[in-house]
Amino acid sequence: MPSDTYARIYGVVKRIPKGRVATYGQVAALARMPRHARLVGYALHALAAPGRVPWHRVVNARGQISGRSAGNGMDVVQRLRLESERVVFDARGTIVLARFQWWPKEPAGS
DNA sequence: CCACTGACGAGTG
DNA sequence: GCACTCGCCAGTG
């Protein structure tokens, strides 16, 4: 059972609309845990059970896919899934956040 | 209980 | 724009 902390993070990630991306710090902020970007990354890593959480829509503040320790090539899968949702990467493998970053109208519910 | 590590971010030089 | 440092929290030995 994930702690409330994780549940909040997953809840925010689940709200990211298709074709948009969010940064770790942003997810953390929406989960009401500013500066806890690391926890978001840790939570997603611990998830390891996608299907209900679009973890591939979460990237770092540079708009790039972070390298994971698993080294299983999931980073490539993430990029392919994003491209399938019309998200475009530039030559350096960077997403144009100015165009694809998700900006919720409301701060994570009451 | 202490030390180290890990899908990160922001600040400083 | 790049390199370095500090902060934050959870899991493991």
Short mmCIF file of N, CA and C (backbone and C1' of nucleotides) in Angstrom, two decimals:
data_model
loop_
_atom_site.label_atom_id
_atom_site.label_comp_id
_atom_site.label_asym_id
_atom_site.label_seq_id
_atom_site.Cartn_x
_atom_site.Cartn_y
_atom_site.Cartn_z
N MET A 1 0.81 -1.22 0.00
CA MET A 1 0.00 0.00 0.00
C MET A 1 0.84 1.26 0.00
N PRO A 2 0.68 2.06 -1.01
CA PRO A 2 1.43 3.31 -1.08
C PRO A 2 0.92 4.30 -0.05
N SER A 3 1.85 5.07 0.46
CA SER A 3 1.47 6.09 1.44
C SER A 3 0.63 7.17 0.78
N ASP A 4 0.07 8.03 1.56
CA ASP A 4 -0.73 9.13 1.06
C ASP A 4 0.12 9.96 0.10
N THR A 5 1.38 10.04 0.46
CA THR A 5 2.32 10.80 -0.35
C THR A 5 2.30 10.29 -1.79
N TYR A 6 2.47 9.01 -1.93
CA TYR A 6 2.48 8.41 -3.27
C TYR A 6 1.13 8.56 -3.94
N ALA A 7 0.07 8.31 -3.17
CA ALA A 7 -1.28 8.40 -3.74
C ALA A 7 -1.53 9.77 -4.35
N ARG A 8 -1.06 10.81 -3.66
CA ARG A 8 -1.24 12.18 -4.16
C ARG A 8 -0.50 12.35 -5.49
N ILE A 9 0.71 11.85 -5.52
CA ILE A 9 1.51 11.97 -6.72
C ILE A 9 0.84 11.25 -7.88
N TYR A 10 0.42 10.03 -7.65
CA TYR A 10 -0.26 9.26 -8.71
C TYR A 10 -1.52 9.99 -9.16
N GLY A 11 -2.23 10.54 -8.20
CA GLY A 11 -3.47 11.24 -8.52
C GLY A 11 -3.23 12.39 -9.47
N VAL A 12 -2.15 13.11 -9.26
CA VAL A 12 -1.83 14.25 -10.12
C VAL A 12 -1.42 13.76 -11.50
N VAL A 13 -0.56 12.76 -11.53
CA VAL A 13 -0.09 12.22 -12.82
C VAL A 13 -1.26 11.72 -13.65
N LYS A 14 -2.20 11.09 -13.01
CA LYS A 14 -3.36 10.55 -13.72
C LYS A 14 -4.17 11.64 -14.41
N ARG A 15 -4.06 12.86 -13.90
CA ARG A 15 -4.83 13.97 -14.48
C ARG A 15 -4.14 14.61 -15.68
N ILE A 16 -2.92 14.22 -15.97
CA ILE A 16 -2.24 14.82 -17.12
C ILE A 16 -2.93 14.36 -18.40
N PRO A 17 -3.46 15.31 -19.17
CA PRO A 17 -4.17 14.97 -20.40
C PRO A 17 -3.24 14.42 -21.47
N LYS A 18 -3.80 13.65 -22.36
CA LYS A 18 -3.04 13.04 -23.45
C LYS A 18 -2.46 14.13 -24.35
N GLY A 19 -1.25 13.93 -24.79
CA GLY A 19 -0.61 14.89 -25.67
C GLY A 19 0.04 16.02 -24.91
N ARG A 20 0.07 15.93 -23.56
CA ARG A 20 0.70 16.97 -22.74
C ARG A 20 1.67 16.30 -21.78
N VAL A 21 2.60 17.08 -21.25
CA VAL A 21 3.56 16.52 -20.30
C VAL A 21 3.68 17.44 -19.08
N ALA A 22 4.21 16.93 -18.00
CA ALA A 22 4.37 17.72 -16.78
C ALA A 22 5.76 17.41 -16.23
N THR A 23 6.33 18.34 -15.48
CA THR A 23 7.66 18.10 -14.92
C THR A 23 7.52 17.54 -13.51
N TYR A 24 8.60 16.97 -13.00
CA TYR A 24 8.57 16.37 -11.65
C TYR A 24 8.21 17.45 -10.63
N GLY A 25 8.86 18.57 -10.75
CA GLY A 25 8.62 19.64 -9.80
C GLY A 25 7.18 20.13 -9.86
N GLN A 26 6.65 20.15 -11.04
CA GLN A 26 5.27 20.58 -11.23
C GLN A 26 4.31 19.62 -10.56
N VAL A 27 4.53 18.33 -10.78
CA VAL A 27 3.68 17.31 -10.18
C VAL A 27 3.76 17.44 -8.66
N ALA A 28 4.97 17.65 -8.17
CA ALA A 28 5.17 17.78 -6.73
C ALA A 28 4.37 18.97 -6.20
N ALA A 29 4.45 20.07 -6.92
CA ALA A 29 3.75 21.28 -6.50
C ALA A 29 2.24 21.06 -6.49
N LEU A 30 1.74 20.40 -7.52
CA LEU A 30 0.30 20.13 -7.61
C LEU A 30 -0.14 19.17 -6.52
N ALA A 31 0.80 18.36 -6.07
CA ALA A 31 0.49 17.40 -5.01
C ALA A 31 0.65 18.08 -3.64
N ARG A 32 0.89 19.38 -3.70
CA ARG A 32 1.11 20.19 -2.50
C ARG A 32 2.36 19.81 -1.74
N MET A 33 3.41 19.49 -2.49
CA MET A 33 4.68 19.14 -1.85
C MET A 33 5.79 19.85 -2.61
N PRO A 34 5.78 21.17 -2.60
CA PRO A 34 6.80 21.94 -3.31
C PRO A 34 8.20 21.55 -2.88
N ARG A 35 9.10 21.52 -3.82
CA ARG A 35 10.51 21.14 -3.59
C ARG A 35 10.68 19.64 -3.39
N HIS A 36 9.63 18.88 -3.53
CA HIS A 36 9.76 17.44 -3.30
C HIS A 36 9.83 16.67 -4.62
N ALA A 37 10.38 17.28 -5.61
CA ALA A 37 10.48 16.66 -6.93
C ALA A 37 11.08 15.26 -6.85
N ARG A 38 12.02 15.08 -5.97
CA ARG A 38 12.68 13.78 -5.84
C ARG A 38 11.70 12.70 -5.45
N LEU A 39 10.76 13.07 -4.61
CA LEU A 39 9.77 12.08 -4.15
C LEU A 39 8.93 11.63 -5.32
N VAL A 40 8.64 12.56 -6.23
CA VAL A 40 7.84 12.21 -7.39
C VAL A 40 8.58 11.17 -8.21
N GLY A 41 9.84 11.43 -8.44
CA GLY A 41 10.64 10.48 -9.21
C GLY A 41 10.71 9.14 -8.49
N TYR A 42 10.90 9.18 -7.21
CA TYR A 42 11.01 7.96 -6.42
C TYR A 42 9.69 7.20 -6.45
N ALA A 43 8.61 7.92 -6.35
CA ALA A 43 7.28 7.30 -6.34
C ALA A 43 7.00 6.62 -7.68
N LEU A 44 7.34 7.30 -8.76
CA LEU A 44 7.08 6.73 -10.07
C LEU A 44 7.95 5.50 -10.30
N HIS A 45 9.16 5.55 -9.79
CA HIS A 45 10.06 4.42 -9.94
C HIS A 45 9.51 3.24 -9.16
N ALA A 46 8.99 3.52 -7.99
CA ALA A 46 8.45 2.47 -7.13
C ALA A 46 7.16 1.92 -7.72
N LEU A 47 6.50 2.71 -8.52
CA LEU A 47 5.25 2.29 -9.14
C LEU A 47 5.46 0.98 -9.88
N ALA A 48 6.26 1.05 -10.95
CA ALA A 48 6.58 -0.15 -11.72
C ALA A 48 5.35 -0.99 -12.03
N ALA A 49 4.19 -0.35 -12.18
CA ALA A 49 2.96 -1.07 -12.48
C ALA A 49 2.03 -0.14 -13.26
N PRO A 50 2.51 0.36 -14.40
CA PRO A 50 1.74 1.29 -15.22
C PRO A 50 0.44 0.68 -15.73
N GLY A 51 -0.33 1.46 -16.43
CA GLY A 51 -1.61 0.96 -16.92
C GLY A 51 -2.69 1.87 -16.37
N ARG A 52 -2.49 2.28 -15.14
CA ARG A 52 -3.48 3.19 -14.55
C ARG A 52 -2.86 4.56 -14.35
N VAL A 53 -1.52 4.63 -14.41
CA VAL A 53 -0.83 5.91 -14.26
C VAL A 53 0.06 6.18 -15.48
N PRO A 54 -0.22 7.27 -16.19
CA PRO A 54 0.55 7.64 -17.38
C PRO A 54 1.91 8.21 -17.01
N TRP A 55 2.75 7.42 -16.38
CA TRP A 55 4.07 7.85 -15.92
C TRP A 55 4.93 8.42 -17.05
N HIS A 56 4.66 8.00 -18.27
CA HIS A 56 5.48 8.46 -19.40
C HIS A 56 5.27 9.93 -19.71
N ARG A 57 4.22 10.53 -19.11
CA ARG A 57 3.98 11.96 -19.38
C ARG A 57 4.72 12.85 -18.38
N VAL A 58 5.55 12.25 -17.56
CA VAL A 58 6.31 13.03 -16.59
C VAL A 58 7.77 13.09 -17.00
N VAL A 59 8.29 14.30 -17.20
CA VAL A 59 9.69 14.47 -17.59
C VAL A 59 10.35 15.47 -16.65
N ASN A 60 11.66 15.63 -16.74
CA ASN A 60 12.34 16.57 -15.85
C ASN A 60 12.16 18.01 -16.33
N ALA A 61 12.63 18.96 -15.54
CA ALA A 61 12.43 20.38 -15.81
C ALA A 61 13.02 20.83 -17.14
N ARG A 62 13.94 20.06 -17.70
CA ARG A 62 14.55 20.44 -18.98
C ARG A 62 13.72 19.96 -20.16
N GLY A 63 12.67 19.18 -19.86
CA GLY A 63 11.83 18.68 -20.93
C GLY A 63 12.46 17.45 -21.55
N GLN A 64 13.34 16.82 -20.78
CA GLN A 64 13.98 15.62 -21.32
C GLN A 64 13.62 14.41 -20.47
N ILE A 65 13.79 13.23 -21.03
CA ILE A 65 13.49 12.01 -20.30
C ILE A 65 14.70 11.65 -19.45
N SER A 66 14.49 11.51 -18.16
CA SER A 66 15.59 11.20 -17.25
C SER A 66 16.01 9.75 -17.39
N GLY A 67 17.27 9.50 -17.12
CA GLY A 67 17.76 8.12 -17.20
C GLY A 67 17.41 7.42 -15.91
N ARG A 68 16.93 6.23 -15.99
CA ARG A 68 16.56 5.48 -14.78
C ARG A 68 17.63 4.45 -14.52
N SER A 69 17.74 3.97 -13.30
CA SER A 69 18.77 2.99 -12.96
C SER A 69 18.47 1.62 -13.53
N ALA A 70 17.23 1.36 -13.85
CA ALA A 70 16.85 0.04 -14.35
C ALA A 70 17.63 -0.29 -15.62
N GLY A 71 17.89 0.73 -16.44
CA GLY A 71 18.67 0.51 -17.65
C GLY A 71 18.02 -0.50 -18.59
N ASN A 72 16.71 -0.62 -18.47
CA ASN A 72 15.99 -1.59 -19.30
C ASN A 72 15.46 -0.98 -20.59
N GLY A 73 15.87 0.22 -20.87
CA GLY A 73 15.43 0.85 -22.11
C GLY A 73 14.03 1.42 -22.00
N MET A 74 13.54 1.60 -20.79
CA MET A 74 12.21 2.15 -20.62
C MET A 74 12.18 3.60 -21.07
N ASP A 75 13.33 4.25 -21.08
CA ASP A 75 13.39 5.64 -21.51
C ASP A 75 12.97 5.74 -22.97
N VAL A 76 13.37 4.74 -23.75
CA VAL A 76 13.00 4.73 -25.16
C VAL A 76 11.50 4.53 -25.30
N VAL A 77 10.97 3.62 -24.50
CA VAL A 77 9.54 3.35 -24.52
C VAL A 77 8.77 4.62 -24.21
N GLN A 78 9.26 5.35 -23.21
CA GLN A 78 8.60 6.58 -22.80
C GLN A 78 8.54 7.56 -23.97
N ARG A 79 9.66 7.72 -24.63
CA ARG A 79 9.70 8.66 -25.76
C ARG A 79 8.74 8.24 -26.87
N LEU A 80 8.74 6.96 -27.18
CA LEU A 80 7.85 6.47 -28.23
C LEU A 80 6.38 6.69 -27.87
N ARG A 81 6.05 6.45 -26.62
CA ARG A 81 4.67 6.64 -26.20
C ARG A 81 4.28 8.10 -26.31
N LEU A 82 5.19 8.99 -25.98
CA LEU A 82 4.89 10.42 -26.05
C LEU A 82 4.72 10.84 -27.51
N GLU A 83 5.60 10.31 -28.35
CA GLU A 83 5.51 10.68 -29.77
C GLU A 83 4.18 10.19 -30.35
N SER A 84 3.71 9.07 -29.81
CA SER A 84 2.42 8.52 -30.26
C SER A 84 1.28 9.45 -29.89
N GLU A 85 1.53 10.31 -28.91
CA GLU A 85 0.50 11.26 -28.47
C GLU A 85 0.74 12.64 -29.08
N ARG A 86 1.51 12.67 -30.13
CA ARG A 86 1.80 13.91 -30.88
C ARG A 86 2.75 14.84 -30.16
N VAL A 87 3.49 14.34 -29.19
CA VAL A 87 4.46 15.20 -28.50
C VAL A 87 5.74 15.17 -29.35
N VAL A 88 6.29 16.35 -29.62
CA VAL A 88 7.46 16.44 -30.48
C VAL A 88 8.77 16.69 -29.72
N PHE A 89 9.80 15.98 -30.11
CA PHE A 89 11.12 16.15 -29.50
C PHE A 89 12.02 16.86 -30.52
N ASP A 90 12.96 17.65 -30.02
CA ASP A 90 13.85 18.30 -30.97
C ASP A 90 15.07 17.41 -31.18
N ALA A 91 16.05 17.92 -31.91
CA ALA A 91 17.22 17.11 -32.24
C ALA A 91 17.99 16.65 -31.01
N ARG A 92 17.88 17.37 -29.90
CA ARG A 92 18.61 16.98 -28.69
C ARG A 92 17.79 16.09 -27.78
N GLY A 93 16.62 15.67 -28.26
CA GLY A 93 15.79 14.80 -27.43
C GLY A 93 15.06 15.58 -26.37
N THR A 94 14.85 16.86 -26.65
CA THR A 94 14.15 17.73 -25.69
C THR A 94 12.75 18.09 -26.18
N ILE A 95 11.79 18.04 -25.27
CA ILE A 95 10.42 18.37 -25.62
C ILE A 95 10.27 19.89 -25.52
N VAL A 96 9.51 20.47 -26.42
CA VAL A 96 9.28 21.91 -26.39
C VAL A 96 8.22 22.17 -25.33
N LEU A 97 8.66 22.36 -24.10
CA LEU A 97 7.74 22.55 -22.99
C LEU A 97 6.79 23.71 -23.22
N ALA A 98 7.32 24.77 -23.84
CA ALA A 98 6.49 25.96 -24.10
C ALA A 98 5.23 25.57 -24.86
N ARG A 99 5.28 24.45 -25.51
CA ARG A 99 4.16 24.04 -26.34
C ARG A 99 3.41 22.81 -25.81
N PHE A 100 4.13 21.93 -25.14
CA PHE A 100 3.49 20.70 -24.65
C PHE A 100 3.32 20.56 -23.15
N GLN A 101 3.87 21.48 -22.37
CA GLN A 101 3.71 21.34 -20.93
C GLN A 101 2.26 21.58 -20.51
N TRP A 102 1.79 20.73 -19.61
CA TRP A 102 0.40 20.81 -19.13
C TRP A 102 0.28 21.82 -18.00
N TRP A 103 -0.65 22.75 -18.14
CA TRP A 103 -0.89 23.74 -17.10
C TRP A 103 -2.33 23.67 -16.64
N PRO A 104 -2.60 22.99 -15.54
CA PRO A 104 -3.95 22.84 -15.00
C PRO A 104 -4.54 24.19 -14.65
N LYS A 105 -5.86 24.31 -14.82
CA LYS A 105 -6.53 25.57 -14.51
C LYS A 105 -6.71 25.73 -13.02
N GLU A 106 -6.78 24.58 -12.34
CA GLU A 106 -6.98 24.64 -10.88
C GLU A 106 -5.90 23.86 -10.15
N PRO A 107 -5.50 24.31 -8.99
CA PRO A 107 -4.47 23.70 -8.17
C PRO A 107 -4.89 22.42 -7.44
N ALA A 108 -4.94 21.34 -8.17
CA ALA A 108 -5.16 20.01 -7.56
C ALA A 108 -6.35 19.89 -6.62
N GLY A 109 -7.43 20.44 -6.95
CA GLY A 109 -8.62 20.26 -6.12
C GLY A 109 -8.49 20.85 -4.73
N SER A 110 -9.58 20.77 -3.98
CA SER A 110 -9.59 21.42 -2.67
C SER A 110 -8.66 20.77 -1.67
P DC B 1 15.80 6.09 16.62
"O5'" DC B 1 17.35 5.95 16.32
"C5'" DC B 1 18.31 5.99 17.39
"C4'" DC B 1 19.70 6.01 16.79
"C3'" DC B 1 19.88 7.07 15.71
"O3'" DC B 1 21.21 7.59 15.78
"C1'" DC B 1 20.20 4.94 14.76
P DC B 2 21.59 8.82 14.84
"O5'" DC B 2 22.52 8.15 13.73
"C5'" DC B 2 23.71 7.48 14.13
"C4'" DC B 2 24.53 7.09 12.90
"C3'" DC B 2 24.63 8.21 11.85
"O3'" DC B 2 25.94 8.22 11.30
"C1'" DC B 2 23.62 6.28 10.90
P DA B 3 26.32 9.26 10.17
"O5'" DA B 3 26.24 8.34 8.87
"C5'" DA B 3 27.03 7.16 8.82
"C4'" DA B 3 27.05 6.59 7.40
"C3'" DA B 3 27.18 7.68 6.33
"O3'" DA B 3 28.06 7.23 5.32
"C1'" DA B 3 25.14 6.46 6.03
P DC B 4 28.25 8.12 3.99
"O5'" DC B 4 27.28 7.36 2.97
"C5'" DC B 4 27.36 5.95 2.83
"C4'" DC B 4 26.51 5.46 1.68
"C3'" DC B 4 26.52 6.41 0.46
"O3'" DC B 4 26.61 5.65 -0.73
"C1'" DC B 4 24.30 6.05 1.22
P DT B 5 26.72 6.42 -2.13
"O5'" DT B 5 25.23 6.15 -2.66
"C5'" DT B 5 24.76 4.80 -2.71
"C4'" DT B 5 23.34 4.76 -3.25
"C3'" DT B 5 23.14 5.63 -4.50
"O3'" DT B 5 22.48 4.87 -5.50
"C1'" DT B 5 21.51 6.14 -2.84
P DG B 6 22.50 5.40 -6.97
"O5'" DG B 6 20.98 5.88 -7.10
"C5'" DG B 6 19.93 4.93 -6.93
"C4'" DG B 6 18.59 5.63 -7.04
"C3'" DG B 6 18.57 6.68 -8.16
"O3'" DG B 6 17.36 6.58 -8.91
"C1'" DG B 6 17.96 7.66 -6.08
P DA B 7 17.80 6.39 -10.45
"O5'" DA B 7 16.92 7.51 -11.13
"C5'" DA B 7 15.84 7.24 -11.89
"C4'" DA B 7 15.20 8.49 -12.43
"C3'" DA B 7 14.82 9.60 -11.43
"O3'" DA B 7 15.00 10.85 -12.09
"C1'" DA B 7 12.93 8.90 -12.59
P DC B 8 16.10 11.92 -11.71
"O5'" DC B 8 15.27 12.95 -10.82
"C5'" DC B 8 13.90 13.22 -11.05
"C4'" DC B 8 13.57 14.63 -10.62
"C3'" DC B 8 14.12 15.72 -11.54
"O3'" DC B 8 13.14 16.75 -11.71
"C1'" DC B 8 14.95 16.06 -9.37
P DG B 9 13.44 18.12 -12.42
"O5'" DG B 9 13.73 19.06 -11.18
"C5'" DG B 9 12.75 19.19 -10.13
"C4'" DG B 9 12.89 20.50 -9.41
"C3'" DG B 9 13.23 21.67 -10.34
"O3'" DG B 9 12.52 22.82 -9.89
"C1'" DG B 9 15.02 21.32 -8.80
P DA B 10 12.73 24.24 -10.65
"O5'" DA B 10 13.64 25.10 -9.65
"C5'" DA B 10 13.30 25.14 -8.26
"C4'" DA B 10 14.39 25.90 -7.50
"C3'" DA B 10 14.85 27.16 -8.24
"O3'" DA B 10 15.00 28.22 -7.28
"C1'" DA B 10 16.70 25.72 -7.84
P DG B 11 15.49 29.68 -7.78
"O5'" DG B 11 16.96 29.76 -7.17
"C5'" DG B 11 17.18 29.42 -5.81
"C4'" DG B 11 18.67 29.49 -5.48
"C3'" DG B 11 19.36 30.72 -6.08
"O3'" DG B 11 20.23 31.31 -5.11
"C1'" DG B 11 20.46 28.73 -6.79
P DT B 12 21.01 32.67 -5.47
"O5'" DT B 12 22.48 32.12 -5.82
"C5'" DT B 12 23.19 31.34 -4.84
"C4'" DT B 12 24.59 31.03 -5.34
"C3'" DT B 12 25.32 32.21 -5.98
"O3'" DT B 12 26.66 32.26 -5.51
"C1'" DT B 12 25.31 30.36 -7.46
P DG B 13 27.57 33.57 -5.86
"O5'" DG B 13 28.63 32.95 -6.90
"C5'" DG B 13 29.50 31.90 -6.47
"C4'" DG B 13 30.41 31.48 -7.63
"C3'" DG B 13 31.01 32.66 -8.39
"O3'" DG B 13 32.35 32.38 -8.78
"C1'" DG B 13 29.78 31.30 -9.87
P DG C 1 20.98 28.09 -23.32
"O5'" DG C 1 22.44 27.59 -22.80
"C5'" DG C 1 23.49 27.47 -23.74
"C4'" DG C 1 24.69 26.83 -23.08
"C3'" DG C 1 24.33 25.59 -22.28
"O3'" DG C 1 25.35 24.61 -22.45
"C1'" DG C 1 25.32 27.19 -20.85
P DC C 2 25.17 23.20 -21.69
"O5'" DC C 2 26.33 23.24 -20.59
"C5'" DC C 2 27.66 23.61 -20.98
"C4'" DC C 2 28.61 23.50 -19.79
"C3'" DC C 2 28.37 22.26 -18.93
"O3'" DC C 2 29.62 21.74 -18.47
"C1'" DC C 2 28.05 24.19 -17.61
P DA C 3 29.69 20.35 -17.61
"O5'" DA C 3 30.07 20.89 -16.15
"C5'" DA C 3 31.24 21.66 -15.99
"C4'" DA C 3 31.48 21.96 -14.51
"C3'" DA C 3 31.25 20.75 -13.61
"O3'" DA C 3 32.25 20.71 -12.60
"C1'" DA C 3 29.76 22.51 -13.00
P DC C 4 32.15 19.57 -11.42
"O5'" DC C 4 31.45 20.40 -10.26
"C5'" DC C 4 32.01 21.65 -9.86
"C4'" DC C 4 31.32 22.20 -8.62
"C3'" DC C 4 30.95 21.13 -7.59
"O3'" DC C 4 31.27 21.58 -6.28
"C1'" DC C 4 29.04 22.39 -8.19
P DT C 5 30.89 20.66 -4.98
"O5'" DT C 5 29.57 21.39 -4.45
"C5'" DT C 5 29.59 22.78 -4.22
"C4'" DT C 5 28.39 23.21 -3.38
"C3'" DT C 5 28.00 22.19 -2.31
"O3'" DT C 5 27.67 22.88 -1.09
"C1'" DT C 5 26.17 22.54 -3.79
P DC C 6 27.23 22.04 0.21
"O5'" DC C 6 25.66 22.30 0.16
"C5'" DC C 6 25.18 23.64 0.08
"C4'" DC C 6 23.67 23.64 0.16
"C3'" DC C 6 23.11 22.71 1.23
"O3'" DC C 6 22.07 23.37 1.94
"C1'" DC C 6 22.21 22.16 -0.90
P DG C 7 21.35 22.63 3.16
"O5'" DG C 7 19.94 22.27 2.48
"C5'" DG C 7 19.20 23.29 1.82
"C4'" DG C 7 17.91 22.73 1.26
"C3'" DG C 7 17.25 21.72 2.20
"O3'" DG C 7 15.85 21.97 2.27
"C1'" DG C 7 17.61 20.72 0.09
P DC C 8 15.06 21.35 3.54
"O5'" DC C 8 13.84 20.68 2.78
"C5'" DC C 8 14.02 20.18 1.52
"C4'" DC C 8 13.00 19.12 1.16
"C3'" DC C 8 12.83 18.12 2.29
"O3'" DC C 8 11.47 17.73 2.49
"C1'" DC C 8 13.82 17.08 0.36
P DC C 9 11.14 16.91 3.79
"O5'" DC C 9 10.97 15.43 3.18
"C5'" DC C 9 10.04 15.21 2.14
"C4'" DC C 9 10.07 13.77 1.68
"C3'" DC C 9 9.98 12.75 2.82
"O3'" DC C 9 9.03 11.75 2.46
"C1'" DC C 9 11.87 12.30 1.47
P DA C 10 8.70 10.62 3.56
"O5'" DA C 10 9.31 9.34 2.81
"C5'" DA C 10 8.87 9.04 1.49
"C4'" DA C 10 9.57 7.81 0.95
"C3'" DA C 10 9.53 6.61 1.90
"O3'" DA C 10 9.29 5.43 1.14
"C1'" DA C 10 11.78 7.17 1.41
P DG C 11 9.11 4.04 1.88
"O5'" DG C 11 10.46 3.28 1.45
"C5'" DG C 11 10.78 3.20 0.07
"C4'" DG C 11 12.09 2.45 -0.13
"C3'" DG C 11 12.21 1.18 0.74
"O3'" DG C 11 12.78 0.14 -0.04
"C1'" DG C 11 14.02 2.66 1.20
P DT C 12 12.96 -1.32 0.65
"O5'" DT C 12 14.54 -1.36 0.92
"C5'" DT C 12 15.43 -1.09 -0.16
"C4'" DT C 12 16.87 -1.18 0.31
"C3'" DT C 12 17.16 -2.40 1.21
"O3'" DT C 12 18.34 -3.05 0.77
"C1'" DT C 12 17.89 -0.39 2.24
P DG C 13 18.82 -4.46 1.49
"O5'" DG C 13 20.14 -4.04 2.27
"C5'" DG C 13 21.25 -3.50 1.54
"C4'" DG C 13 22.39 -3.16 2.49
"C3'" DG C 13 22.68 -4.27 3.51
"O3'" DG C 13 24.09 -4.38 3.73
"C1'" DG C 13 22.12 -2.29 4.66
#
